[in-house]
C-alpha atoms as an extended CHARMM CRD file, in Angstrom:
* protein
*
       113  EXT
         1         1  UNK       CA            141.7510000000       93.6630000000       64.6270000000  PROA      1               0.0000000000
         2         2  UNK       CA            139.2890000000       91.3800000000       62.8470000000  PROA      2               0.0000000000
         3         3  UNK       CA            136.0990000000       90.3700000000       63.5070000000  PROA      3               0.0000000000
         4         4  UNK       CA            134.7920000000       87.1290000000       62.0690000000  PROA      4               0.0000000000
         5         5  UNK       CA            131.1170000000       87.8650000000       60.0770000000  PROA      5               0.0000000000
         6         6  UNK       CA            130.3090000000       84.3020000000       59.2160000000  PROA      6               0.0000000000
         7         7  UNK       CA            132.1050000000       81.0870000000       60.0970000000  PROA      7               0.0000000000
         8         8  UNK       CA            131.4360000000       78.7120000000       57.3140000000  PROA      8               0.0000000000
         9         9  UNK       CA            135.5430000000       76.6850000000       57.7600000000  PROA      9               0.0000000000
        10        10  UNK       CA            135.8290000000       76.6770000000       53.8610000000  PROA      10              0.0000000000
        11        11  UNK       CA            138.4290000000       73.3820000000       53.2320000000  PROA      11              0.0000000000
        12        12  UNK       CA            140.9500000000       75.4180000000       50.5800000000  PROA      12              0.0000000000
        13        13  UNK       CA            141.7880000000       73.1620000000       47.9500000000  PROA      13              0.0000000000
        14        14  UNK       CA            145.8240000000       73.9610000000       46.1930000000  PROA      14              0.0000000000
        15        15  UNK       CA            145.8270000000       76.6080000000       43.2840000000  PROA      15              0.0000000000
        16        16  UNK       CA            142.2730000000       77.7970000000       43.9970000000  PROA      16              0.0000000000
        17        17  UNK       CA            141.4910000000       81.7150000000       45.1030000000  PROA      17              0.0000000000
        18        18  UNK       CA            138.7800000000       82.1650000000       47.2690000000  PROA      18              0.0000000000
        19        19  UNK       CA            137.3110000000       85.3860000000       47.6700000000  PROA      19              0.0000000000
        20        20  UNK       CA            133.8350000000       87.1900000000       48.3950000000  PROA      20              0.0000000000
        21        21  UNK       CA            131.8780000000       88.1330000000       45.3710000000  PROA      21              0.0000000000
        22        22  UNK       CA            129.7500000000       90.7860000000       44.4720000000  PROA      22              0.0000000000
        23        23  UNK       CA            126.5500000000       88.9910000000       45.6660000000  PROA      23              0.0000000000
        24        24  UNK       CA            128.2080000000       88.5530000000       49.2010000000  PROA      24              0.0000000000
        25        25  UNK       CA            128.7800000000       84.5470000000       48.6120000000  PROA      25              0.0000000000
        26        26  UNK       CA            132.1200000000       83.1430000000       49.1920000000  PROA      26              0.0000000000
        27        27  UNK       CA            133.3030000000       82.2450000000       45.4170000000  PROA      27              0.0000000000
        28        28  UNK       CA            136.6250000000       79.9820000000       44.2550000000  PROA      28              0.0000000000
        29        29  UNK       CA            138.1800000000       80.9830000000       40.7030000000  PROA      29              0.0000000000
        30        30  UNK       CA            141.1970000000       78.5710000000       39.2640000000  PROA      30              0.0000000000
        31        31  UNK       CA            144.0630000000       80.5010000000       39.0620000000  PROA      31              0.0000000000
        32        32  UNK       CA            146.7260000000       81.2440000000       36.2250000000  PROA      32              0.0000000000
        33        33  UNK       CA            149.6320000000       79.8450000000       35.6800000000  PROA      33              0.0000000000
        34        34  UNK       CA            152.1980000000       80.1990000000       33.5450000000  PROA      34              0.0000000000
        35        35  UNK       CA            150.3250000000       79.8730000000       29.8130000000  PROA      35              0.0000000000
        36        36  UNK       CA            147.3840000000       77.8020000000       31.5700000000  PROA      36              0.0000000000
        37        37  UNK       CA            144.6650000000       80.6940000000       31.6850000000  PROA      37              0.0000000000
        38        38  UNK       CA            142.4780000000       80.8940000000       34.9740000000  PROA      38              0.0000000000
        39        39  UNK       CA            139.0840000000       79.2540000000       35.7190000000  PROA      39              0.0000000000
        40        40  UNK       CA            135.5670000000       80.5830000000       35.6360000000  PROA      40              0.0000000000
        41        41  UNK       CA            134.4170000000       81.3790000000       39.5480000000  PROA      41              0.0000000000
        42        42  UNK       CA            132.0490000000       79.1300000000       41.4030000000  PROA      42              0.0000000000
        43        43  UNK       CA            130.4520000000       79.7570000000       44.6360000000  PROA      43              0.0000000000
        44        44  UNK       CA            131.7680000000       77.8120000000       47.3280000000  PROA      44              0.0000000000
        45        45  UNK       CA            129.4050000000       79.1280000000       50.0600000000  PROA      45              0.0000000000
        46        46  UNK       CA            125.9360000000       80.7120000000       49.4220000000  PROA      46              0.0000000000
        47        47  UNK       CA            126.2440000000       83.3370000000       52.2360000000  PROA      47              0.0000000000
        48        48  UNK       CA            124.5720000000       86.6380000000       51.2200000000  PROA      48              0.0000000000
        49        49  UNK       CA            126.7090000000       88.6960000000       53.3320000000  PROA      49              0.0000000000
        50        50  UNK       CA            125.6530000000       92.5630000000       52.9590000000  PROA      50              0.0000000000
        51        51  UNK       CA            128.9090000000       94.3750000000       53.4320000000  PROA      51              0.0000000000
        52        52  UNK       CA            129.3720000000       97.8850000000       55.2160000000  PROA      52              0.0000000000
        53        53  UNK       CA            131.7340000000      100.6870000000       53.6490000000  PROA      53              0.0000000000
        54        54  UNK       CA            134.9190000000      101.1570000000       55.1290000000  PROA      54              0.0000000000
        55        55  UNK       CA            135.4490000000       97.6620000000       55.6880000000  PROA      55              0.0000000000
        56        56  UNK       CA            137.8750000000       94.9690000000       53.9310000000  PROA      56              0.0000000000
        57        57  UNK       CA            136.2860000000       91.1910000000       53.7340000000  PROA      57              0.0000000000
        58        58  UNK       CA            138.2030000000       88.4140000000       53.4750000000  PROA      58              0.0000000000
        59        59  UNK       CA            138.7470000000       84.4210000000       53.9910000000  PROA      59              0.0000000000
        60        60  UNK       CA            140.5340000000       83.9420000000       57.1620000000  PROA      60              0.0000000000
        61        61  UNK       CA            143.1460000000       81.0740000000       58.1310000000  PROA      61              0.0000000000
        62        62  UNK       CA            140.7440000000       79.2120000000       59.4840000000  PROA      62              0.0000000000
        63        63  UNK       CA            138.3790000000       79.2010000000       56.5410000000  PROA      63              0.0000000000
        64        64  UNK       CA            136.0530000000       81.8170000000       57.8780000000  PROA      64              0.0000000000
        65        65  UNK       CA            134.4750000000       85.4070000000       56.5110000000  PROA      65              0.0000000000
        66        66  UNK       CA            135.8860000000       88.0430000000       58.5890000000  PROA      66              0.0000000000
        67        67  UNK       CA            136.1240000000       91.9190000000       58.0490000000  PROA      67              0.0000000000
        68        68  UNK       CA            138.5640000000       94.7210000000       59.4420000000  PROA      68              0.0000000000
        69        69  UNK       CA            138.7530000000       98.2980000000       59.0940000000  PROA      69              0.0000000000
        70        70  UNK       CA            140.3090000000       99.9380000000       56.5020000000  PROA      70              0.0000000000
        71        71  UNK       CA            143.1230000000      102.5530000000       57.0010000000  PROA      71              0.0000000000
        72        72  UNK       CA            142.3140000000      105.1590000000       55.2540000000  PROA      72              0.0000000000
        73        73  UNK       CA            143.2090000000      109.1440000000       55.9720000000  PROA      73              0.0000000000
        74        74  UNK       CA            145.5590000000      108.7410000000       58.1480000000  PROA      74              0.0000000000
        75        75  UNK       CA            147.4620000000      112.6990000000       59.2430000000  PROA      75              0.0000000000
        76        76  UNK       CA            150.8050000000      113.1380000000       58.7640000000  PROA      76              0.0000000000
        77        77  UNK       CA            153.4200000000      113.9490000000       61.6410000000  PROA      77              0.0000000000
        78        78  UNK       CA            154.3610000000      117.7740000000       60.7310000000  PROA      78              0.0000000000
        79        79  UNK       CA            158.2090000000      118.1270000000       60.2830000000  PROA      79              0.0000000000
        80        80  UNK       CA            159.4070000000      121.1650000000       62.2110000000  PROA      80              0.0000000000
        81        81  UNK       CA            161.5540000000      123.4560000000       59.2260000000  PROA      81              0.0000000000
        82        82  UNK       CA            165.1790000000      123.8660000000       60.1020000000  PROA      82              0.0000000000
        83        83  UNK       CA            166.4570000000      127.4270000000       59.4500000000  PROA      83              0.0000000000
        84        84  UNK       CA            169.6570000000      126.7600000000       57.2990000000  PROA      84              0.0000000000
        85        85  UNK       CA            171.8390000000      129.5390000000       56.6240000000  PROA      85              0.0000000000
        86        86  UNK       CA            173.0200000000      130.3860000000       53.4580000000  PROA      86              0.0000000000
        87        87  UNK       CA            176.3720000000      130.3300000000       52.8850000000  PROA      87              0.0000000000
        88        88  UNK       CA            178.4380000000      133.4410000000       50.7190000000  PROA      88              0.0000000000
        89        89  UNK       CA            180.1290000000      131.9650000000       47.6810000000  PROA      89              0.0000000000
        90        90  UNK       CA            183.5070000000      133.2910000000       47.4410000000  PROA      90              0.0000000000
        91        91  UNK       CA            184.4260000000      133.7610000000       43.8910000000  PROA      91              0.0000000000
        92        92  UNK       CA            187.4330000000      132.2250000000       42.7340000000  PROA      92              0.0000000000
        93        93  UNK       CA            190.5620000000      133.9010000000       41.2110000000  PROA      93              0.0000000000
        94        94  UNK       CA            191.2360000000      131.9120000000       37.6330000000  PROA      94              0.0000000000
        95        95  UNK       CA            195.0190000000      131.3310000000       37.2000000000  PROA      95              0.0000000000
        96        96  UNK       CA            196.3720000000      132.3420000000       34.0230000000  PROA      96              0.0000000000
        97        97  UNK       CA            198.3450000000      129.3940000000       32.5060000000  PROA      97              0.0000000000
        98        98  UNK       CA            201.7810000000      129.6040000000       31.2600000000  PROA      98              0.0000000000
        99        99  UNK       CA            202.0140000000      129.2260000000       27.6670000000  PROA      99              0.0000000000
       100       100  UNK       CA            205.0170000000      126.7010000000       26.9800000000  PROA      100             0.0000000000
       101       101  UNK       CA            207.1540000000      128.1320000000       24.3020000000  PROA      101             0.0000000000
       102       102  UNK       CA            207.9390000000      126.2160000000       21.1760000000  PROA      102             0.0000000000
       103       103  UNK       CA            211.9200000000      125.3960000000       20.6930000000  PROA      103             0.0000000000
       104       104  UNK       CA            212.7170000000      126.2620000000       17.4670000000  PROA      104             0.0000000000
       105       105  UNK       CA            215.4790000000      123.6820000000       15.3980000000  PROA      105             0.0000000000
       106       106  UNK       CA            218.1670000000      124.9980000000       13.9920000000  PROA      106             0.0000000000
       107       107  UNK       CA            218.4180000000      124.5890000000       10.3530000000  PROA      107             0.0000000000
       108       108  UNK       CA            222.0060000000      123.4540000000        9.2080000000  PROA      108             0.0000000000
       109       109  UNK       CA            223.4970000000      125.9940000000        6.5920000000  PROA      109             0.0000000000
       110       110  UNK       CA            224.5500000000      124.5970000000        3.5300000000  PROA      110             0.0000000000
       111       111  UNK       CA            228.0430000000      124.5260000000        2.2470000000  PROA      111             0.0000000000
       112       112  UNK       CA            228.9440000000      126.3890000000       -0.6940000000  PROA      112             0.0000000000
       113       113  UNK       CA            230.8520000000      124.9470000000       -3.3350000000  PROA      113             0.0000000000
């Protein structure tokens, strides 16, 4: 899918990011971590690469500036509409509940004297 634009077999050094500036040149920038802040960039490779629109550059395995096309606008697959029928909603009867009734004590009569 890519094509290489310049082979310049950059050595990566560990906890470096190498990337292609502004200005076309292949740059290196210290990177963050944790609390330790990043480095400024420095050019790696003076390279001057003019870059075309539509395309994504990057550093290859290898070590080399390559470019492939970016995906962009794809169409979507249409999704045929299934016809669903709508269903009747039967309304339901509401039960009365029984009300439990309440026994009622029986108070004990008091004896005369």
């Amino acid at each position: 899918m890519a094509t290489k634009v310049l082979k310049c077999k950059i050595k990566r050094e560990k906890g470096y990011l190498y990337y292609l500036d502004k200005n076309g040149n292949v740059s290196m920038a210290k990177m963050a971590r944790g609390k330790k802040k990043g480095g400024s960039p420095k050019v790696a490779v003076k390279s001057g690469i003019v870059r075309e629109n539509g395309y994504l550059y990057f550093i290859d395995k290898q070590g080399d500036v390559s470019m492939a096309k970016m995906a962009r606008g794809k169409k979507k697959k249409k999704v045929a509409k299934k016809k669903v029928a709508k269903k009747k909603v039967a309304k339901k009867k509401v039960a009365k509940k029984k009300v439990a009734k309440k026994k009622v004590a029986k108070k004990k009569a008091k004896k005369k004297r």
